[in-house]
């Protein structure tokens, strides 16, 4: 990749990283913001109260749904208006963050995010809403959380299987950031370090789910991956997963984990510099071998059909993805090649 000429935007955001200190760090941030009527968005009531119980909460909102259906977004906006809130706190995974973003998109309310997964949405200005089986995404600085409070101990509540899938979702952000439409050398550097951290952390999480060392490495890698992704934009991998998630209501993290090796094998040969950097981050002879070794070590999900994607949906999805393929994808994309990629992901026929 040439470094002679590029434009890179760095998003304005504060990060507080302190294991075991989420409640205290969040309280300090709320005090600094000077807000007094919070809407706490969280699927799990007990966790929300554990982290935000001492804050000036005007309303606790637990109506959180994966992929942010438009009806869910509308209800949350109505709740925010009814309780005259002046800030949003989201505690949980990408679904909670996504719902807070949907509210911020139309209200401009500031968000403080407390992630409990490795989804990375908290570090981006990307929003997504699903309506009638179609997921629409966009970019708007109003949805970027002002502050992210990272507490690796909170991710201990995430089961091992979900931790693996969520971490591989973060890794997909890194890989896509190597060749997405706005990718630049800074994104590549962040993504390479993100892959290194995730490759180090995820096996530790798998082997010792309650240990903090692996969780911290994985959370650190997830943050780097999201920052790179926010700058580089959505590449082919994310376009595929957005279509699949919206069309078939597939689980977000597992879908990313399953599709990733197929996109890497598809694009890698036409992106030699990206392939070299990914391989180096894995410490492997090739990017595909590095990813395959990690997936094997953490027992990654393999097939879309295991998550109830219908076989007859392959061709429909391929057509929808083809219409959304980003400009400048390293490898030429056709309906035939997309159909083959999706079929392999559906069947669990991993690249060799």
Short mmCIF file of N, CA, C and O in Angstrom, two decimals, residues 199 202-204 206-207 291-300:
data_model
loop_
_atom_site.label_atom_id
_atom_site.label_comp_id
_atom_site.label_asym_id
_atom_site.label_seq_id
_atom_site.Cartn_x
_atom_site.Cartn_y
_atom_site.Cartn_z
N UNK A 199 -5.66 -12.39 18.29
CA UNK A 199 -5.05 -13.72 18.15
C UNK A 199 -4.41 -14.18 19.45
O UNK A 199 -4.36 -15.38 19.75
N UNK A 202 -8.01 -14.27 22.33
CA UNK A 202 -9.13 -15.22 22.21
C UNK A 202 -8.80 -16.64 22.69
O UNK A 202 -9.62 -17.25 23.38
N UNK A 203 -7.63 -17.18 22.36
CA UNK A 203 -7.32 -18.51 22.90
C UNK A 203 -7.27 -18.53 24.43
O UNK A 203 -7.64 -19.53 25.06
N UNK A 204 -6.84 -17.42 25.04
CA UNK A 204 -6.82 -17.35 26.50
C UNK A 204 -8.25 -17.32 27.06
O UNK A 204 -8.54 -17.95 28.07
N UNK A 206 -10.83 -18.64 25.62
CA UNK A 206 -11.36 -19.98 25.40
C UNK A 206 -10.87 -20.95 26.48
O UNK A 206 -11.64 -21.76 26.99
N UNK A 207 -9.60 -20.83 26.83
CA UNK A 207 -9.00 -21.75 27.81
C UNK A 207 -9.35 -21.37 29.25
O UNK A 207 -9.47 -22.25 30.11
N UNK A 291 -5.63 -17.53 10.25
CA UNK A 291 -7.02 -17.51 10.67
C UNK A 291 -7.53 -18.92 10.94
O UNK A 291 -8.24 -19.16 11.93
N UNK A 292 -7.16 -19.86 10.09
CA UNK A 292 -7.62 -21.25 10.27
C UNK A 292 -7.11 -21.82 11.60
O UNK A 292 -7.85 -22.52 12.30
N UNK A 293 -5.86 -21.50 11.94
CA UNK A 293 -5.30 -22.01 13.20
C UNK A 293 -6.04 -21.43 14.40
O UNK A 293 -6.35 -22.15 15.36
N UNK A 294 -6.32 -20.13 14.35
CA UNK A 294 -7.06 -19.51 15.45
C UNK A 294 -8.46 -20.09 15.56
O UNK A 294 -8.91 -20.44 16.67
N UNK A 295 -9.16 -20.20 14.45
CA UNK A 295 -10.52 -20.73 14.47
C UNK A 295 -10.56 -22.15 15.03
O UNK A 295 -11.45 -22.51 15.79
N UNK A 296 -9.55 -22.95 14.66
CA UNK A 296 -9.50 -24.31 15.17
C UNK A 296 -9.26 -24.33 16.67
O UNK A 296 -9.87 -25.12 17.40
N UNK A 297 -8.40 -23.42 17.14
CA UNK A 297 -8.04 -23.40 18.56
C UNK A 297 -9.22 -22.98 19.45
O UNK A 297 -9.32 -23.42 20.59
N UNK A 298 -10.11 -22.15 18.90
CA UNK A 298 -11.21 -21.64 19.73
C UNK A 298 -12.57 -22.24 19.35
O UNK A 298 -13.61 -21.78 19.84
N UNK A 299 -12.55 -23.25 18.50
CA UNK A 299 -13.78 -23.96 18.12
C UNK A 299 -14.83 -22.99 17.56
O UNK A 299 -15.95 -22.89 18.04
N UNK A 300 -14.44 -22.28 16.51
CA UNK A 300 -15.29 -21.24 15.92
C UNK A 300 -16.49 -21.85 15.19
O UNK A 300 -16.43 -22.98 14.70
#
